[in-house]
Short mmCIF file of C-alpha atoms and ligand atoms in Angstrom, two decimals:
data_model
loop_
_atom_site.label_atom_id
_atom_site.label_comp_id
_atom_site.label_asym_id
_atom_site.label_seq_id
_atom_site.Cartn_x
_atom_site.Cartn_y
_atom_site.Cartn_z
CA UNK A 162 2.46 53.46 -23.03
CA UNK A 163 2.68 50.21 -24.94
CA UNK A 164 2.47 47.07 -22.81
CA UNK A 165 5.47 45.17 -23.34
CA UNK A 166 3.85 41.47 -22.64
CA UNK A 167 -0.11 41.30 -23.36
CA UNK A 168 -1.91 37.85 -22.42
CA UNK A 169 -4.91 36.83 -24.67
CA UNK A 170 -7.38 34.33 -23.13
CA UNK A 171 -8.86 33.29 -26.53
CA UNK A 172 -12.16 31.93 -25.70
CA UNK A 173 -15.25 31.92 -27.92
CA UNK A 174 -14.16 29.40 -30.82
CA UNK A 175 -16.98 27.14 -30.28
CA UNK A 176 -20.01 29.65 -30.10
CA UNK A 177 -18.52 30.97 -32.79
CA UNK A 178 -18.87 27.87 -35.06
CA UNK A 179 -22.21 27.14 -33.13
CA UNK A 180 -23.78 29.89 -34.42
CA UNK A 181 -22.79 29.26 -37.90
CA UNK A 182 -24.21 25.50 -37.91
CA UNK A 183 -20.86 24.16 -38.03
CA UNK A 184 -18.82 21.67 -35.97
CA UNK A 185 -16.35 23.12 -33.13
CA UNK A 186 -13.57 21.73 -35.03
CA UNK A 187 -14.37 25.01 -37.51
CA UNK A 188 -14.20 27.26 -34.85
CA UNK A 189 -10.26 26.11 -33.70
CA UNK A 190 -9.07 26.11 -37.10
CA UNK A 191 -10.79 29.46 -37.63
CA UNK A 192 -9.55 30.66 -33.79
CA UNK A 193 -5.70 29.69 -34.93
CA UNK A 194 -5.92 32.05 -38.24
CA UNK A 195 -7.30 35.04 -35.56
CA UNK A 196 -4.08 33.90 -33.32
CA UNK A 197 -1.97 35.07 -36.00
CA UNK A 198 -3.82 38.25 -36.82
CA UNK A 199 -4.23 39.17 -33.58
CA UNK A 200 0.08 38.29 -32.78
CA UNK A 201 0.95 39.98 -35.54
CA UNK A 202 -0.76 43.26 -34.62
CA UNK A 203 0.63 42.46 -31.24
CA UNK A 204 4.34 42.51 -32.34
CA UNK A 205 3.54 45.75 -34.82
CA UNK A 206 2.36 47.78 -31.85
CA UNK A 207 5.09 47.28 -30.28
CA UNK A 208 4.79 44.60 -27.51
CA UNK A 209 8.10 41.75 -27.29
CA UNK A 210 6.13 39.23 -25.26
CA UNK A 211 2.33 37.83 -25.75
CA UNK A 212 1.18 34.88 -24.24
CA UNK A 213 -1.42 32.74 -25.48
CA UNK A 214 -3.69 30.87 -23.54
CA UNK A 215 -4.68 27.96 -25.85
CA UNK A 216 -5.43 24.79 -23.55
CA UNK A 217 -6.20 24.63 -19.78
CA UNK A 218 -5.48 22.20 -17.43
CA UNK A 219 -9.20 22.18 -16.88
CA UNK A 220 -10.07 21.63 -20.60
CA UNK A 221 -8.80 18.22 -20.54
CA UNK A 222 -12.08 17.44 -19.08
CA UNK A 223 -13.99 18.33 -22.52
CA UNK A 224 -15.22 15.56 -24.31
CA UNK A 225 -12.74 13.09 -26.31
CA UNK A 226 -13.46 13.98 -29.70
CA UNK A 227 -12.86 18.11 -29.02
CA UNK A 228 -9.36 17.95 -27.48
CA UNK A 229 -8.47 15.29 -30.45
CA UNK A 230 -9.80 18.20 -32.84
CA UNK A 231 -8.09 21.00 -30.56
CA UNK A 232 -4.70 19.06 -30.35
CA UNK A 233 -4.46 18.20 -34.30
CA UNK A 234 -4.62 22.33 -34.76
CA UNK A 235 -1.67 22.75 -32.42
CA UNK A 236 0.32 19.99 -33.55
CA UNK A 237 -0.09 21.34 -37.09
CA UNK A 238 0.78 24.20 -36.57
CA UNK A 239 3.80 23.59 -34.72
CA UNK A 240 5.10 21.26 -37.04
CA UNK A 241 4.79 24.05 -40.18
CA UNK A 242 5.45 26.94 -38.09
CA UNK A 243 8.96 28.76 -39.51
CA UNK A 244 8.13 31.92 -38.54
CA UNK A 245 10.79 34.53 -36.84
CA UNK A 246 9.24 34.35 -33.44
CA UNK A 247 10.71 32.54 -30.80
CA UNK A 248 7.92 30.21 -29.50
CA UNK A 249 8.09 28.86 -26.09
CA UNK A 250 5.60 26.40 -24.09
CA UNK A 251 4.02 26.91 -20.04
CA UNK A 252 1.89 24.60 -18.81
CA UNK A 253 1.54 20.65 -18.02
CA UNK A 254 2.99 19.02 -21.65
CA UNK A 255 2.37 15.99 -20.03
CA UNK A 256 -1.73 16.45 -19.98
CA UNK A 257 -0.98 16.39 -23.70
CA UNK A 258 -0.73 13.30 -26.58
CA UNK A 259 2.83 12.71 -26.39
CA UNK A 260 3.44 13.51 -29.90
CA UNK A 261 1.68 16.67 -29.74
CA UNK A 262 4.38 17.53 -26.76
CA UNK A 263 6.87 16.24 -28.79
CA UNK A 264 5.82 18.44 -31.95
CA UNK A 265 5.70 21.58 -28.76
CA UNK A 266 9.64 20.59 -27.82
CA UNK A 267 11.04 20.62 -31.10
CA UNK A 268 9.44 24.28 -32.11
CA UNK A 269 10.71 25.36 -29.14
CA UNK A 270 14.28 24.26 -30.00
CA UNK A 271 14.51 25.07 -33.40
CA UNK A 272 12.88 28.82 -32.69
CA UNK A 273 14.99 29.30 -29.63
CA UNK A 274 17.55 31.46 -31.15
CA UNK A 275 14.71 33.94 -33.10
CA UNK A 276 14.95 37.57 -32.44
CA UNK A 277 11.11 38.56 -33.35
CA UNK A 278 7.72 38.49 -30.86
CA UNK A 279 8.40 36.11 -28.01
CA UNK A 280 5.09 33.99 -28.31
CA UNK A 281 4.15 31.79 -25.48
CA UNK A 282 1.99 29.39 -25.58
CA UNK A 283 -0.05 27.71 -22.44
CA UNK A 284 -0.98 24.58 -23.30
CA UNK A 285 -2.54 22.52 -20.63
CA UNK A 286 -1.97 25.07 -18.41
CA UNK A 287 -3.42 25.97 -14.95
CA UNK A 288 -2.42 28.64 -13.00
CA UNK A 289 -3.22 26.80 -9.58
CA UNK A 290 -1.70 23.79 -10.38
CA UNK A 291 2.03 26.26 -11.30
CA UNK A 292 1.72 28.10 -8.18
CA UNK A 293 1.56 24.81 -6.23
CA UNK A 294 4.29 23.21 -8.36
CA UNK A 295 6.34 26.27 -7.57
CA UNK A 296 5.64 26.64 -4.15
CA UNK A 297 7.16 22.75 -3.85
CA UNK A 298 10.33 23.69 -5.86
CA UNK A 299 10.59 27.24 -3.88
CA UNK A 300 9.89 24.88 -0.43
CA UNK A 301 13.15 22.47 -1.28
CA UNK A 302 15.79 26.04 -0.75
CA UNK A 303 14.31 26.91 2.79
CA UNK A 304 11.65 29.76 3.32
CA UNK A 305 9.21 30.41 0.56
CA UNK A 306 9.60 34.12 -0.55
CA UNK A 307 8.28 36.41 -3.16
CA UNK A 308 11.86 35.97 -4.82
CA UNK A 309 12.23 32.47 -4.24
CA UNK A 310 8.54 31.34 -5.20
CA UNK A 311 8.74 34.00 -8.61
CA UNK A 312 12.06 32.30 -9.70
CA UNK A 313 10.24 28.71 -9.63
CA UNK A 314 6.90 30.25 -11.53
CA UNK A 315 6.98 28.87 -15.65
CA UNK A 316 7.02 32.46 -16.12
CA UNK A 317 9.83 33.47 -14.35
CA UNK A 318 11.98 34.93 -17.40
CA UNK A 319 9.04 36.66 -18.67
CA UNK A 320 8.56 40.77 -18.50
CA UNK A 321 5.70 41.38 -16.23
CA UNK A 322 2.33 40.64 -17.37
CA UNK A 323 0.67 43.88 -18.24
CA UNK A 324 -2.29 43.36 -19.79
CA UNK A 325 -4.59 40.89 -20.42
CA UNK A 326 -7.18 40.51 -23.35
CA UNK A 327 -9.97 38.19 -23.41
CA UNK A 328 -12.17 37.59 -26.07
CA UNK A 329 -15.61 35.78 -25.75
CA UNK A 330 -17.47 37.99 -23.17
CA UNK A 331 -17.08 36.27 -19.87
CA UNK A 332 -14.96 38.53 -17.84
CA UNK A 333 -13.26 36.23 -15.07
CA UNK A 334 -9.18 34.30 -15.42
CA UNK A 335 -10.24 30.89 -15.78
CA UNK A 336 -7.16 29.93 -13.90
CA UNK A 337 -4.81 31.84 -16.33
CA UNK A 338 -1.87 33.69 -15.08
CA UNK A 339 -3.55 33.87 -11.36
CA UNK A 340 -0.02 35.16 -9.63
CA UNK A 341 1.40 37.01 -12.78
CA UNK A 342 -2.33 38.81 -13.30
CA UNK A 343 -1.49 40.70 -9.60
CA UNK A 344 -1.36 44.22 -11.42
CA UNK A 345 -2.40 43.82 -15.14
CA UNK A 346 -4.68 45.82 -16.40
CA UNK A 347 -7.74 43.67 -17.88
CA UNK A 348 -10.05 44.18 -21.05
CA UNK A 349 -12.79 41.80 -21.88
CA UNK A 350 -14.27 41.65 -25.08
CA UNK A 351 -17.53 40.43 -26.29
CA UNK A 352 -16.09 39.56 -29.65
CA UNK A 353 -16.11 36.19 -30.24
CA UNK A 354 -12.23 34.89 -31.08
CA UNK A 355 -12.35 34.06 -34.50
CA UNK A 356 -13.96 37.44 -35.53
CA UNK A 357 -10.63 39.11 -33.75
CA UNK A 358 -9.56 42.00 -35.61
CA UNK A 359 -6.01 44.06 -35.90
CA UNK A 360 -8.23 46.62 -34.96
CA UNK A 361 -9.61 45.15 -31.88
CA UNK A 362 -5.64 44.80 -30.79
CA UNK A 363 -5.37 48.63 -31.51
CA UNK A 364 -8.56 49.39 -29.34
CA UNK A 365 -7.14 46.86 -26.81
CA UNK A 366 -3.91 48.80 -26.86
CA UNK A 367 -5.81 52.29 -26.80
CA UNK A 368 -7.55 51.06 -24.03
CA UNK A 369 -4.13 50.04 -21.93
CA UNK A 370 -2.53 53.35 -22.70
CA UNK A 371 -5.57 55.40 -21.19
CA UNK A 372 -5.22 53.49 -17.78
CA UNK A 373 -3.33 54.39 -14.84
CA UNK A 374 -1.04 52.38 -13.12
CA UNK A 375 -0.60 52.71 -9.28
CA UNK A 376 0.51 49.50 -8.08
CA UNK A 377 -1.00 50.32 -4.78
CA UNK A 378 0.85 53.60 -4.42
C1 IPE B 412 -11.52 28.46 -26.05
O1 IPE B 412 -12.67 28.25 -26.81
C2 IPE B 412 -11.00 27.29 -25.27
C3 IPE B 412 -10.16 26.31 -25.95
C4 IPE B 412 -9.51 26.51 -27.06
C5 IPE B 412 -10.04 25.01 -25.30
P1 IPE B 412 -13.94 27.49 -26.28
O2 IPE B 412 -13.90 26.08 -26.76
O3 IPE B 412 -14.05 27.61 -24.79
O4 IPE B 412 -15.14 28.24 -26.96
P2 IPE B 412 -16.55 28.55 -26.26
O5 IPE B 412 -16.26 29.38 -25.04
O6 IPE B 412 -17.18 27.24 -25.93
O7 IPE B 412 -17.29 29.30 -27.31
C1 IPE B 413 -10.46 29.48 -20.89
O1 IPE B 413 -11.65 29.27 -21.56
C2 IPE B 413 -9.39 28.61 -21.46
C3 IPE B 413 -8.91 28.97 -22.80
C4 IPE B 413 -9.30 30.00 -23.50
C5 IPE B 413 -7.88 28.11 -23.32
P1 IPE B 413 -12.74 28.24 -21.03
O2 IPE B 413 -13.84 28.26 -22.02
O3 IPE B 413 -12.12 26.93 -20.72
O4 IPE B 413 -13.19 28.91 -19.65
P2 IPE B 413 -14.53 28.78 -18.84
O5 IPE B 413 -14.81 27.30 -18.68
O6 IPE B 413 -15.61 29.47 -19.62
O7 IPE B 413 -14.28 29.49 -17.55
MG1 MG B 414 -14.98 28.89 -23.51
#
């Protein structure tokens, strides 16, 4: 079985330039060339979704001078991506510089219409803070329900979330995905992001396909 949306929590870009004497800046720019690898393989093997998780809501709390670095990656890219994915954002575009959101709206517009890997990006994103922000939407139509509360989630037209990938050896969510991760299957690397492989996608996926599913039953 192929997972047909896989989740990467990309964590480990600033050990990664740590232990090479360099500034934290070096590992982003280094962590958005594995992003590519690593969604390329993705779409290869077969998935149509993959979500990124690139920015937390909680990583607005790092210091000044590291989301300035962070943000001038994403708005870069963004700005030269022309690609055949259709990119879309989840998450809080508001915790952002406003023309970094701005740069996020317009690839989202002008990839809308693409037909390759749908690539989504969580940028200032907290999985909390959607669930809440649903729950309020889901409150304003009467009783919350699965249905109701689901159809209010940023994720709502996504496939179901079947696996999740994270790099950088700590093996907990960090807020990503909390409702959508009910029944994914996990795998934690200890691989730092930047030193992601195609081949670590392939193990990933080998990995997935040797699980069983039971969804409880
Ligand atoms: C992932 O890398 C998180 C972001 C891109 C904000 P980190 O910056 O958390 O890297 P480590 O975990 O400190 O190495
Ligand atoms: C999770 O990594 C967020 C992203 C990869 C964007 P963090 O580095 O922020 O997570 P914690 O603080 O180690 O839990
Ligand atoms: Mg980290």
């Amino acid at each position: 079985m192929v997972p047909r949306h896989v989740a990467y929590i990309m964590d480990g870009n600033g050990r990664w330039a740590a232990r090479r004497g360099l500034p934290r800046s070096a590992g982003y720019k280094e962590g958005l060339k594995a992003m590519l690898r690593v969604l390329k393989a993705t779409e290869a093997k077969g998935a149509d979704t993959a979500t990124v998780y690139a920015f937390s809501a909680e990583n607005v709390a790092r210091p000044a001078e590291e989301r300035t670095e962070i943000m001038r990656v994403v708005k870069e890219w963004c700005d030269c991506f022309a690609g055949e994915w259709k990119v879309s954002f989840i998450g809080d575009l508001s915790l952002l510089p406003h023309d970094v959101a701005e740069s996020a709206a317009r690839l989202e517009e002008r990839s809308a219409s693409s037909r390759g890997l749908h690539l989504v990006i969580a940028l200032g994103y907290g999985g909390r803070e959607d669930i809440v922000r649903a729950a309020n939407t889901a409150a304003k139509q009467g009783e919350i329900t699965r249905e109701s509360l689901e159809s209010a989630l940023s994720t709502h037209s996504l496939p179901p979330l079947d696996l999740i990938v994270r790099s950088g050896g700590e093996k907990r969510l960090s807020g990503f995905m909390l409702y959508e991760a009910a029944y994914s299957e996990l795998v934690f690397l200890d691989k730092l992001w930047p030193d992601m492989t195609e081949e670590d996608v392939e193990e990933a996926f080998s990995e997935f396909a040797r699980r069983t599913r039971k969804f409880g039953a």
